[in-house]
PDB file of C-alpha atoms and ligand atoms in Angstrom:
ATOM      1  CA  MET A   1     190.315 106.361 161.497  1.00  0.00           C
ATOM      2  CA  GLY A   2     192.433 103.839 163.166  1.00  0.00           C
ATOM      3  CA  ILE A   3     190.699 101.375 164.765  1.00  0.00           C
ATOM      4  CA  LEU A   4     191.276 100.423 168.487  1.00  0.00           C
ATOM      5  CA  ASN A   5     189.119  97.397 169.952  1.00  0.00           C
ATOM      6  CA  CYS A   6     189.310  96.882 173.772  1.00  0.00           C
ATOM      7  CA  THR A   7     187.505  93.509 173.315  1.00  0.00           C
ATOM      8  CA  PRO A   8     188.573  90.218 173.794  1.00  0.00           C
ATOM      9  CA  ASP A   9     186.286  89.005 170.664  1.00  0.00           C
ATOM     10  CA  SER A  10     186.770  91.222 167.756  1.00  0.00           C
ATOM     11  CA  PHE A  11     187.594  89.386 164.376  1.00  0.00           C
ATOM     12  CA  PHE A  12     190.857  90.597 163.729  1.00  0.00           C
ATOM     13  CA  ASP A  13     192.491  92.342 166.740  1.00  0.00           C
ATOM     14  CA  GLY A  14     190.532  90.612 169.539  1.00  0.00           C
ATOM     15  CA  GLY A  15     192.137  90.629 172.832  1.00  0.00           C
ATOM     16  CA  CYS A  16     195.157  92.423 171.948  1.00  0.00           C
ATOM     17  CA  PHE A  17     194.353  96.133 173.169  1.00  0.00           C
ATOM     18  CA  THR A  18     191.985  95.583 176.320  1.00  0.00           C
ATOM     19  CA  LYS A  19     195.049  97.136 178.685  1.00  0.00           C
ATOM     20  CA  PRO A  20     195.489 100.709 178.863  1.00  0.00           C
ATOM     21  CA  ASP A  21     199.106 100.476 178.139  1.00  0.00           C
ATOM     22  CA  SER A  22     198.615  98.259 174.864  1.00  0.00           C
ATOM     23  CA  ALA A  23     195.969 100.224 173.537  1.00  0.00           C
ATOM     24  CA  LEU A  24     198.007 103.473 174.224  1.00  0.00           C
ATOM     25  CA  ASP A  25     200.964 102.145 172.508  1.00  0.00           C
ATOM     26  CA  GLN A  26     198.754 100.811 169.409  1.00  0.00           C
ATOM     27  CA  ALA A  27     196.884 104.334 169.691  1.00  0.00           C
ATOM     28  CA  MET A  28     200.421 105.989 169.431  1.00  0.00           C
ATOM     29  CA  LYS A  29     201.492 104.163 166.616  1.00  0.00           C
ATOM     30  CA  MET A  30     198.397 104.621 164.630  1.00  0.00           C
ATOM     31  CA  VAL A  31     198.828 108.348 165.198  1.00  0.00           C
ATOM     32  CA  GLU A  32     202.460 108.064 163.644  1.00  0.00           C
ATOM     33  CA  GLU A  33     201.207 106.286 160.666  1.00  0.00           C
ATOM     34  CA  GLY A  34     198.661 109.451 160.174  1.00  0.00           C
ATOM     35  CA  ALA A  35     195.350 108.333 161.610  1.00  0.00           C
ATOM     36  CA  ALA A  36     193.540 111.354 162.685  1.00  0.00           C
ATOM     37  CA  ILE A  37     191.087 109.736 164.799  1.00  0.00           C
ATOM     38  CA  ILE A  38     191.366 106.847 166.842  1.00  0.00           C
ATOM     39  CA  ASP A  39     188.026 104.652 167.229  1.00  0.00           C
ATOM     40  CA  VAL A  40     187.705 103.169 170.466  1.00  0.00           C
ATOM     41  CA  GLY A  41     185.514 100.089 170.973  1.00  0.00           C
ATOM     42  CA  GLY A  42     184.319  98.141 173.772  1.00  0.00           C
ATOM     43  CA  GLU A  43     181.655  95.665 172.098  1.00  0.00           C
ATOM     44  CA  SER A  44     182.619  93.476 169.322  1.00  0.00           C
ATOM     45  CA  THR A  45     179.962  94.103 166.327  1.00  0.00           C
ATOM     46  CA  ARG A  46     181.034  91.020 164.327  1.00  0.00           C
ATOM     47  CA  PRO A  47     178.042  88.764 163.113  1.00  0.00           C
ATOM     48  CA  GLY A  48     177.254  86.682 166.262  1.00  0.00           C
ATOM     49  CA  ALA A  49     179.428  88.449 168.717  1.00  0.00           C
ATOM     50  CA  ALA A  50     177.984  88.317 172.290  1.00  0.00           C
ATOM     51  CA  ALA A  51     176.487  91.663 173.985  1.00  0.00           C
ATOM     52  CA  VAL A  52     178.471  92.779 176.894  1.00  0.00           C
ATOM     53  CA  SER A  53     176.882  94.647 179.734  1.00  0.00           C
ATOM     54  CA  LEU A  54     176.933  98.404 180.398  1.00  0.00           C
ATOM     55  CA  GLN A  55     179.473  98.442 183.040  1.00  0.00           C
ATOM     56  CA  GLU A  56     181.516  95.671 181.260  1.00  0.00           C
ATOM     57  CA  GLU A  57     182.008  98.566 178.062  1.00  0.00           C
ATOM     58  CA  LEU A  58     182.607 101.178 180.354  1.00  0.00           C
ATOM     59  CA  ASP A  59     185.285  99.189 182.141  1.00  0.00           C
ATOM     60  CA  ARG A  60     186.877  98.349 179.214  1.00  0.00           C
ATOM     61  CA  VAL A  61     186.871 101.796 177.006  1.00  0.00           C
ATOM     62  CA  ILE A  62     186.825 104.496 179.911  1.00  0.00           C
ATOM     63  CA  PRO A  63     190.327 104.251 181.173  1.00  0.00           C
ATOM     64  CA  ILE A  64     191.614 103.613 177.595  1.00  0.00           C
ATOM     65  CA  ILE A  65     189.903 107.034 176.433  1.00  0.00           C
ATOM     66  CA  GLU A  66     191.430 108.831 179.617  1.00  0.00           C
ATOM     67  CA  THR A  67     194.872 107.583 178.496  1.00  0.00           C
ATOM     68  CA  ILE A  68     194.878 108.334 175.250  1.00  0.00           C
ATOM     69  CA  VAL A  69     193.502 111.829 175.751  1.00  0.00           C
ATOM     70  CA  ALA A  70     196.158 112.558 178.518  1.00  0.00           C
ATOM     71  CA  GLU A  71     199.085 111.372 176.153  1.00  0.00           C
ATOM     72  CA  THR A  72     197.951 112.531 172.528  1.00  0.00           C
ATOM     73  CA  SER A  73     195.884 115.253 170.693  1.00  0.00           C
ATOM     74  CA  VAL A  74     194.628 113.016 168.382  1.00  0.00           C
ATOM     75  CA  VAL A  75     190.494 112.868 168.035  1.00  0.00           C
ATOM     76  CA  VAL A  76     189.094 110.014 170.328  1.00  0.00           C
ATOM     77  CA  SER A  77     185.980 108.392 168.696  1.00  0.00           C
ATOM     78  CA  ILE A  78     183.586 106.201 170.697  1.00  0.00           C
ATOM     79  CA  ASP A  79     182.032 103.145 169.064  1.00  0.00           C
ATOM     80  CA  THR A  80     179.446 102.449 170.892  1.00  0.00           C
ATOM     81  CA  SER A  81     175.283 102.540 170.491  1.00  0.00           C
ATOM     82  CA  LYS A  82     174.446 102.672 174.370  1.00  0.00           C
ATOM     83  CA  ALA A  83     173.543 106.266 175.600  1.00  0.00           C
ATOM     84  CA  GLU A  84     175.649 105.933 178.754  1.00  0.00           C
ATOM     85  CA  VAL A  85     178.642 104.684 177.271  1.00  0.00           C
ATOM     86  CA  MET A  86     178.428 108.049 174.641  1.00  0.00           C
ATOM     87  CA  ARG A  87     177.938 110.217 177.786  1.00  0.00           C
ATOM     88  CA  ALA A  88     180.593 108.683 179.955  1.00  0.00           C
ATOM     89  CA  ALA A  89     183.174 108.561 176.920  1.00  0.00           C
ATOM     90  CA  VAL A  90     182.469 112.222 176.079  1.00  0.00           C
ATOM     91  CA  ASN A  91     182.996 113.071 179.869  1.00  0.00           C
ATOM     92  CA  ALA A  92     186.411 111.398 179.497  1.00  0.00           C
ATOM     93  CA  GLY A  93     187.638 113.252 176.302  1.00  0.00           C
ATOM     94  CA  ALA A  94     185.988 111.594 173.401  1.00  0.00           C
ATOM     95  CA  THR A  95     185.278 113.916 171.168  1.00  0.00           C
ATOM     96  CA  PHE A  96     183.511 111.768 168.146  1.00  0.00           C
ATOM     97  CA  ILE A  97     180.845 109.405 168.208  1.00  0.00           C
ATOM     98  CA  ASN A  98     180.742 106.230 166.110  1.00  0.00           C
ATOM     99  CA  ASP A  99     177.338 104.566 166.302  1.00  0.00           C
ATOM    100  CA  VAL A 100     176.437 101.189 164.093  1.00  0.00           C
ATOM    101  CA  SER A 101     172.761 101.716 165.342  1.00  0.00           C
ATOM    102  CA  ALA A 102     172.325 105.289 164.158  1.00  0.00           C
ATOM    103  CA  LEU A 103     171.362 106.631 167.280  1.00  0.00           C
ATOM    104  CA  ARG A 104     168.208 103.944 167.532  1.00  0.00           C
ATOM    105  CA  GLN A 105     168.951 103.087 170.894  1.00  0.00           C
ATOM    106  CA  PRO A 106     167.316 104.075 174.042  1.00  0.00           C
ATOM    107  CA  GLY A 107     168.636 107.493 175.110  1.00  0.00           C
ATOM    108  CA  ALA A 108     171.190 107.796 172.228  1.00  0.00           C
ATOM    109  CA  LEU A 109     169.225 110.569 169.979  1.00  0.00           C
ATOM    110  CA  GLN A 110     169.320 112.457 173.000  1.00  0.00           C
ATOM    111  CA  ALA A 111     172.711 111.783 174.390  1.00  0.00           C
ATOM    112  CA  ALA A 112     173.882 112.663 171.313  1.00  0.00           C
ATOM    113  CA  ALA A 113     172.068 115.993 170.939  1.00  0.00           C
ATOM    114  CA  GLU A 114     173.448 117.165 174.346  1.00  0.00           C
ATOM    115  CA  LEU A 115     176.895 115.956 173.500  1.00  0.00           C
ATOM    116  CA  HIS A 116     177.546 118.238 170.518  1.00  0.00           C
ATOM    117  CA  VAL A 117     180.270 116.421 168.926  1.00  0.00           C
ATOM    118  CA  PRO A 118     180.344 114.806 165.408  1.00  0.00           C
ATOM    119  CA  VAL A 119     178.227 111.153 164.846  1.00  0.00           C
ATOM    120  CA  CYS A 120     178.394 109.114 162.593  1.00  0.00           C
ATOM    121  CA  LEU A 121     175.239 107.366 161.480  1.00  0.00           C
ATOM    122  CA  MET A 122     175.694 103.891 160.359  1.00  0.00           C
ATOM    123  CA  HIS A 123     173.448 101.699 158.447  1.00  0.00           C
ATOM    124  CA  MET A 124     172.657  98.218 159.994  1.00  0.00           C
ATOM    125  CA  GLN A 125     169.828  95.633 159.071  1.00  0.00           C
ATOM    126  CA  GLY A 126     169.196  93.364 162.143  1.00  0.00           C
ATOM    127  CA  GLN A 127     171.227  92.898 165.111  1.00  0.00           C
ATOM    128  CA  PRO A 128     174.957  92.164 165.151  1.00  0.00           C
ATOM    129  CA  ARG A 129     174.064  88.745 166.652  1.00  0.00           C
ATOM    130  CA  THR A 130     171.489  87.940 163.673  1.00  0.00           C
ATOM    131  CA  MET A 131     171.927  90.224 160.539  1.00  0.00           C
ATOM    132  CA  GLN A 132     173.831  88.040 158.655  1.00  0.00           C
ATOM    133  CA  THR A 133     171.101  85.591 158.508  1.00  0.00           C
ATOM    134  CA  GLN A 134     168.227  87.264 156.781  1.00  0.00           C
ATOM    135  CA  ALA A 135     169.604  90.284 154.721  1.00  0.00           C
ATOM    136  CA  GLN A 136     166.722  91.313 152.365  1.00  0.00           C
ATOM    137  CA  TYR A 137     166.169  94.493 150.246  1.00  0.00           C
ATOM    138  CA  THR A 138     164.057  95.647 147.552  1.00  0.00           C
ATOM    139  CA  HIS A 139     167.198  97.965 146.054  1.00  0.00           C
ATOM    140  CA  VAL A 140     170.014  97.925 148.421  1.00  0.00           C
ATOM    141  CA  VAL A 141     171.483 101.624 147.496  1.00  0.00           C
ATOM    142  CA  HIS A 142     167.932 102.858 147.677  1.00  0.00           C
ATOM    143  CA  ASP A 143     167.228 101.276 150.860  1.00  0.00           C
ATOM    144  CA  VAL A 144     170.373 102.452 152.896  1.00  0.00           C
ATOM    145  CA  LEU A 145     169.826 106.185 151.537  1.00  0.00           C
ATOM    146  CA  ALA A 146     166.547 105.894 152.241  1.00  0.00           C
ATOM    147  CA  PHE A 147     167.398 105.250 155.571  1.00  0.00           C
ATOM    148  CA  LEU A 148     170.146 107.131 156.183  1.00  0.00           C
ATOM    149  CA  LYS A 149     168.016 110.091 154.972  1.00  0.00           C
ATOM    150  CA  LYS A 150     165.266 109.519 157.601  1.00  0.00           C
ATOM    151  CA  ARG A 151     167.889 109.102 160.474  1.00  0.00           C
ATOM    152  CA  VAL A 152     169.443 112.414 159.158  1.00  0.00           C
ATOM    153  CA  GLU A 153     165.929 113.739 159.580  1.00  0.00           C
ATOM    154  CA  ALA A 154     165.391 112.203 163.093  1.00  0.00           C
ATOM    155  CA  CYS A 155     168.558 113.781 163.844  1.00  0.00           C
ATOM    156  CA  HIS A 156     167.570 117.263 163.000  1.00  0.00           C
ATOM    157  CA  ALA A 157     164.391 116.869 164.867  1.00  0.00           C
ATOM    158  CA  ALA A 158     166.369 116.088 168.040  1.00  0.00           C
ATOM    159  CA  GLY A 159     168.568 119.352 167.896  1.00  0.00           C
ATOM    160  CA  ILE A 160     171.518 117.686 166.270  1.00  0.00           C
ATOM    161  CA  ASP A 161     173.391 120.067 163.964  1.00  0.00           C
ATOM    162  CA  ARG A 162     173.577 118.568 160.320  1.00  0.00           C
ATOM    163  CA  ASN A 163     177.274 120.040 160.767  1.00  0.00           C
ATOM    164  CA  ASN A 164     177.897 117.282 162.872  1.00  0.00           C
ATOM    165  CA  LEU A 165     176.623 114.538 160.989  1.00  0.00           C
ATOM    166  CA  ILE A 166     178.658 111.632 158.932  1.00  0.00           C
ATOM    167  CA  ILE A 167     176.955 108.914 157.553  1.00  0.00           C
ATOM    168  CA  ASP A 168     178.027 105.274 156.670  1.00  0.00           C
ATOM    169  CA  PRO A 169     176.312 102.793 154.428  1.00  0.00           C
ATOM    170  CA  GLY A 170     177.720  99.869 156.890  1.00  0.00           C
ATOM    171  CA  PHE A 171     179.283  97.324 154.596  1.00  0.00           C
ATOM    172  CA  GLY A 172     178.650  94.134 155.964  1.00  0.00           C
ATOM    173  CA  PHE A 173     176.100  94.876 158.944  1.00  0.00           C
ATOM    174  CA  GLY A 174     173.300  92.647 157.500  1.00  0.00           C
ATOM    175  CA  LYS A 175     174.303  92.556 153.883  1.00  0.00           C
ATOM    176  CA  LYS A 176     175.324  90.040 151.890  1.00  0.00           C
ATOM    177  CA  LEU A 177     177.919  89.919 149.261  1.00  0.00           C
ATOM    178  CA  GLU A 178     176.041  91.167 146.616  1.00  0.00           C
ATOM    179  CA  HIS A 179     174.618  94.031 148.369  1.00  0.00           C
ATOM    180  CA  ASN A 180     177.868  94.938 149.493  1.00  0.00           C
ATOM    181  CA  LYS A 181     179.572  94.911 145.926  1.00  0.00           C
ATOM    182  CA  LEU A 182     176.439  97.201 144.873  1.00  0.00           C
ATOM    183  CA  LEU A 183     176.927  99.654 147.778  1.00  0.00           C
ATOM    184  CA  MET A 184     180.837  99.854 146.708  1.00  0.00           C
ATOM    185  CA  GLN A 185     180.171 100.448 143.039  1.00  0.00           C
ATOM    186  CA  GLN A 186     177.312 103.271 143.681  1.00  0.00           C
ATOM    187  CA  LEU A 187     179.094 104.951 146.879  1.00  0.00           C
ATOM    188  CA  HIS A 188     179.153 108.281 144.881  1.00  0.00           C
ATOM    189  CA  GLN A 189     175.640 108.618 145.387  1.00  0.00           C
ATOM    190  CA  PHE A 190     176.071 108.479 149.177  1.00  0.00           C
ATOM    191  CA  VAL A 191     178.542 111.570 148.835  1.00  0.00           C
ATOM    192  CA  GLN A 192     176.094 112.950 146.912  1.00  0.00           C
ATOM    193  CA  LEU A 193     173.921 113.794 149.950  1.00  0.00           C
ATOM    194  CA  GLY A 194     176.198 116.174 151.039  1.00  0.00           C
ATOM    195  CA  LEU A 195     177.256 114.861 154.328  1.00  0.00           C
ATOM    196  CA  PRO A 196     181.029 113.370 155.132  1.00  0.00           C
ATOM    197  CA  VAL A 197     180.785 109.632 154.378  1.00  0.00           C
ATOM    198  CA  LEU A 198     183.060 107.207 156.524  1.00  0.00           C
ATOM    199  CA  VAL A 199     183.369 103.582 155.532  1.00  0.00           C
ATOM    200  CA  GLY A 200     184.816 100.600 157.180  1.00  0.00           C
ATOM    201  CA  LEU A 201     186.180  97.791 154.859  1.00  0.00           C
ATOM    202  CA  SER A 202     189.256  96.940 156.446  1.00  0.00           C
ATOM    203  CA  ARG A 203     189.719  93.096 156.247  1.00  0.00           C
ATOM    204  CA  LYS A 204     186.145  92.028 156.379  1.00  0.00           C
ATOM    205  CA  SER A 205     184.216  89.358 155.043  1.00  0.00           C
ATOM    206  CA  MET A 206     182.891  90.474 152.163  1.00  0.00           C
ATOM    207  CA  ILE A 207     187.036  90.166 151.264  1.00  0.00           C
ATOM    208  CA  GLY A 208     186.905  86.742 152.343  1.00  0.00           C
ATOM    209  CA  ALA A 209     184.009  85.871 150.424  1.00  0.00           C
ATOM    210  CA  ILE A 210     185.504  87.249 146.940  1.00  0.00           C
ATOM    211  CA  LEU A 211     188.907  86.004 147.683  1.00  0.00           C
ATOM    212  CA  ASN A 212     188.490  82.884 149.944  1.00  0.00           C
ATOM    213  CA  LYS A 213     191.036  84.059 152.033  1.00  0.00           C
ATOM    214  CA  LYS A 214     191.236  84.110 155.709  1.00  0.00           C
ATOM    215  CA  VAL A 215     191.460  87.581 158.054  1.00  0.00           C
ATOM    216  CA  GLY A 216     195.243  87.912 158.146  1.00  0.00           C
ATOM    217  CA  GLU A 217     195.767  87.946 154.100  1.00  0.00           C
ATOM    218  CA  ARG A 218     192.934  90.726 153.248  1.00  0.00           C
ATOM    219  CA  LEU A 219     195.451  93.459 153.246  1.00  0.00           C
ATOM    220  CA  SER A 220     196.002  94.172 150.000  1.00  0.00           C
ATOM    221  CA  ALA A 221     191.860  93.531 148.984  1.00  0.00           C
ATOM    222  CA  SER A 222     191.126  95.992 151.875  1.00  0.00           C
ATOM    223  CA  LEU A 223     193.589  98.747 150.274  1.00  0.00           C
ATOM    224  CA  ALA A 224     191.927  98.513 147.044  1.00  0.00           C
ATOM    225  CA  LEU A 225     188.658  98.979 148.325  1.00  0.00           C
ATOM    226  CA  ALA A 226     189.715 101.892 150.435  1.00  0.00           C
ATOM    227  CA  ALA A 227     191.140 103.259 147.031  1.00  0.00           C
ATOM    228  CA  LEU A 228     187.300 102.455 145.299  1.00  0.00           C
ATOM    229  CA  ALA A 229     185.992 104.573 148.316  1.00  0.00           C
ATOM    230  CA  VAL A 230     188.105 107.372 148.465  1.00  0.00           C
ATOM    231  CA  TRP A 231     187.884 107.616 144.676  1.00  0.00           C
ATOM    232  CA  GLN A 232     184.296 108.142 144.799  1.00  0.00           C
ATOM    233  CA  GLY A 233     184.735 110.748 147.682  1.00  0.00           C
ATOM    234  CA  ALA A 234     184.729 109.006 150.653  1.00  0.00           C
ATOM    235  CA  HIS A 235     185.807 111.020 153.605  1.00  0.00           C
ATOM    236  CA  ILE A 236     187.066 108.968 156.216  1.00  0.00           C
ATOM    237  CA  ILE A 237     188.395 105.330 156.262  1.00  0.00           C
ATOM    238  CA  ARG A 238     187.891 103.275 159.071  1.00  0.00           C
ATOM    239  CA  ALA A 239     191.030 100.491 159.018  1.00  0.00           C
ATOM    240  CA  HIS A 240     193.341  98.322 160.967  1.00  0.00           C
ATOM    241  CA  ASP A 241     196.505  99.102 158.767  1.00  0.00           C
ATOM    242  CA  VAL A 242     196.820 102.782 158.963  1.00  0.00           C
ATOM    243  CA  ALA A 243     200.058 103.211 157.735  1.00  0.00           C
ATOM    244  CA  ALA A 244     199.448 101.380 154.272  1.00  0.00           C
ATOM    245  CA  THR A 245     195.781 102.996 154.250  1.00  0.00           C
ATOM    246  CA  VAL A 246     197.311 106.353 154.640  1.00  0.00           C
ATOM    247  CA  ASP A 247     199.404 105.973 151.492  1.00  0.00           C
ATOM    248  CA  VAL A 248     196.446 104.795 149.420  1.00  0.00           C
ATOM    249  CA  ILE A 249     194.386 107.764 150.690  1.00  0.00           C
ATOM    250  CA  LYS A 250     197.326 110.406 150.043  1.00  0.00           C
ATOM    251  CA  THR A 251     197.621 108.575 146.411  1.00  0.00           C
ATOM    252  CA  ILE A 252     194.424 108.567 145.296  1.00  0.00           C
ATOM    253  CA  TYR A 253     193.655 112.192 146.602  1.00  0.00           C
ATOM    254  CA  ALA A 254     196.726 113.230 144.703  1.00  0.00           C
ATOM    255  CA  ILE A 255     195.386 111.791 141.526  1.00  0.00           C
ATOM    256  CA  LYS A 256     191.821 113.176 142.166  1.00  0.00           C
ATOM    257  CA  ILE A 257     192.766 117.005 142.538  1.00  0.00           C
ATOM    258  CA  ALA A 258     195.325 116.893 139.951  1.00  0.00           C
ATOM    259  CA  GLU A 259     194.373 119.439 137.332  1.00  0.00           C
TER     260      GLU A 259
HETATM  261  C1  9MG B   1     182.426  99.435 164.929  1.00  0.00           C
HETATM  262  N1  9MG B   1     182.414  99.561 162.981  1.00  0.00           N
HETATM  263  C2  9MG B   1     182.974  97.958 162.743  1.00  0.00           C
HETATM  264  N2  9MG B   1     182.725  98.065 161.124  1.00  0.00           N
HETATM  265  C3  9MG B   1     182.139  99.367 161.361  1.00  0.00           C
HETATM  266  C4  9MG B   1     181.915 100.351 159.890  1.00  0.00           C
HETATM  267  O1  9MG B   1     181.868  99.515 158.656  1.00  0.00           O
HETATM  268  N3  9MG B   1     181.470 101.513 160.033  1.00  0.00           N
HETATM  269  C5  9MG B   1     181.326 101.798 161.306  1.00  0.00           C
HETATM  270  N4  9MG B   1     181.296 103.521 161.118  1.00  0.00           N
HETATM  271  N5  9MG B   1     181.809 101.379 162.402  1.00  0.00           N
HETATM  272  C6  9MG B   1     182.585 100.022 162.196  1.00  0.00           C
END
């Protein structure tokens, strides 16, 4: 899953892909490099990012989704927590919802149930603006697993087909370094739930905390984490650097299936 942030303030590529032409170029590049899904987002979820209005988010993502859908056959994912954006994006041709709030915002469960597209349910403790200040768990792996199981049940109760669900432990979302490390070490426990697992690790601050390196210097560590995730059975890797990540996935997968 290649990341396409149509925002002025994302932590790595903020401001780069806010116009349909530049966004399409980047989407095409990621498709050529092997991305199967392009994740289009109009509101940054980095810690401390400002909230955007519904209209602003729609204005940022809808023209870009329409352009990508008109020019490619790649799966377009909408990265949003707002029910209205989910509906408008699917209407514009998106066929995947990536919700860092796991369909907890008003109307989101019902929208997803009506739209009949795959949905990624991500764990987040707190809200993006404040989530790094008070991360607390009894046992992070058990707590995040329990949360995701509950959200899967809520989706089932709302009429969403289990075959349309993907889960994500939400690296960096309301988690300290110690939490992120344990989640990565135990990622196979999420795979054992029997749903596809998506992970986003690309250039995140957990790498900065381990290596004391800036965002632009975190590629090799991002690839190392992608390798660990694929080795433990993760199905979808959300990444900025698609070509290098695809090489990692293919290499690890070849070894996993060797007899
Ligand atoms: C939007 N976004 C940023 N980081 C993410 C992650 O780790 N997972 C998912 N599903 N979405 C993310």
